[in-house]
Amino acid sequence: MRKLTKNIDITLFSLITLSILIISSLSWLILRTLKEGRKALTEINKDKS
């Protein structure tokens, strides 16, 4: 029983770590995309005027 509890603790820790990694990667990707999009829009607006 003690071994099962230890495995569950390790699995939970791994899941939490993986979730944090995925969420931070997606957030970074979204923020970078928004930044590039904003830059592209200002460039387009400069070209129009």
Short mmCIF file of C-alpha atoms in Angstrom, two decimals:
data_model
loop_
_atom_site.label_atom_id
_atom_site.label_comp_id
_atom_site.label_asym_id
_atom_site.label_seq_id
_atom_site.Cartn_x
_atom_site.Cartn_y
_atom_site.Cartn_z
CA MET A 1 0.00 0.00 0.00
CA ARG A 2 2.87 2.36 0.84
CA LYS A 3 4.42 1.79 -2.62
CA LEU A 4 1.14 2.67 -4.33
CA THR A 5 0.91 5.93 -2.41
CA LYS A 6 4.48 6.80 -3.40
CA ASN A 7 3.70 6.11 -7.08
CA ILE A 8 0.60 8.30 -6.92
CA ASP A 9 2.66 11.15 -5.40
CA ILE A 10 5.28 10.89 -8.15
CA THR A 11 2.59 10.72 -10.85
CA LEU A 12 0.80 13.75 -9.42
CA PHE A 13 4.04 15.72 -9.25
CA SER A 14 4.84 14.78 -12.86
CA LEU A 15 1.37 15.78 -14.02
CA ILE A 16 1.56 19.15 -12.29
CA THR A 17 5.04 19.80 -13.68
CA LEU A 18 3.95 18.84 -17.20
CA SER A 19 0.83 21.01 -16.95
CA ILE A 20 2.87 24.03 -15.86
CA LEU A 21 5.31 23.45 -18.71
CA ILE A 22 2.54 23.17 -21.32
CA ILE A 23 0.64 26.20 -20.04
CA SER A 24 3.76 28.38 -19.92
CA SER A 25 4.80 27.29 -23.42
CA LEU A 26 1.37 28.05 -24.83
CA SER A 27 1.27 31.42 -23.07
CA TRP A 28 4.69 32.31 -24.46
CA LEU A 29 3.61 31.28 -27.96
CA ILE A 30 0.39 33.30 -27.78
CA LEU A 31 2.14 36.40 -26.45
CA ARG A 32 4.83 36.16 -29.11
CA THR A 33 2.21 35.76 -31.86
CA LEU A 34 0.28 38.78 -30.59
CA LYS A 35 3.47 40.85 -30.48
CA GLU A 36 4.36 39.91 -34.06
CA GLY A 37 0.80 40.60 -35.20
CA ARG A 38 0.84 44.04 -33.61
CA LYS A 39 4.14 44.78 -35.31
CA ALA A 40 2.76 43.64 -38.67
CA LEU A 41 -0.37 45.79 -38.28
CA THR A 42 1.64 48.92 -37.53
CA GLU A 43 3.80 48.18 -40.57
CA ILE A 44 0.73 47.80 -42.78
CA ASN A 45 -0.70 51.06 -41.46
CA LYS A 46 2.60 52.85 -42.22
CA ASP A 47 2.52 51.51 -45.79
CA LYS A 48 -1.06 52.77 -46.33
CA SER A 49 -0.28 56.36 -45.33
#
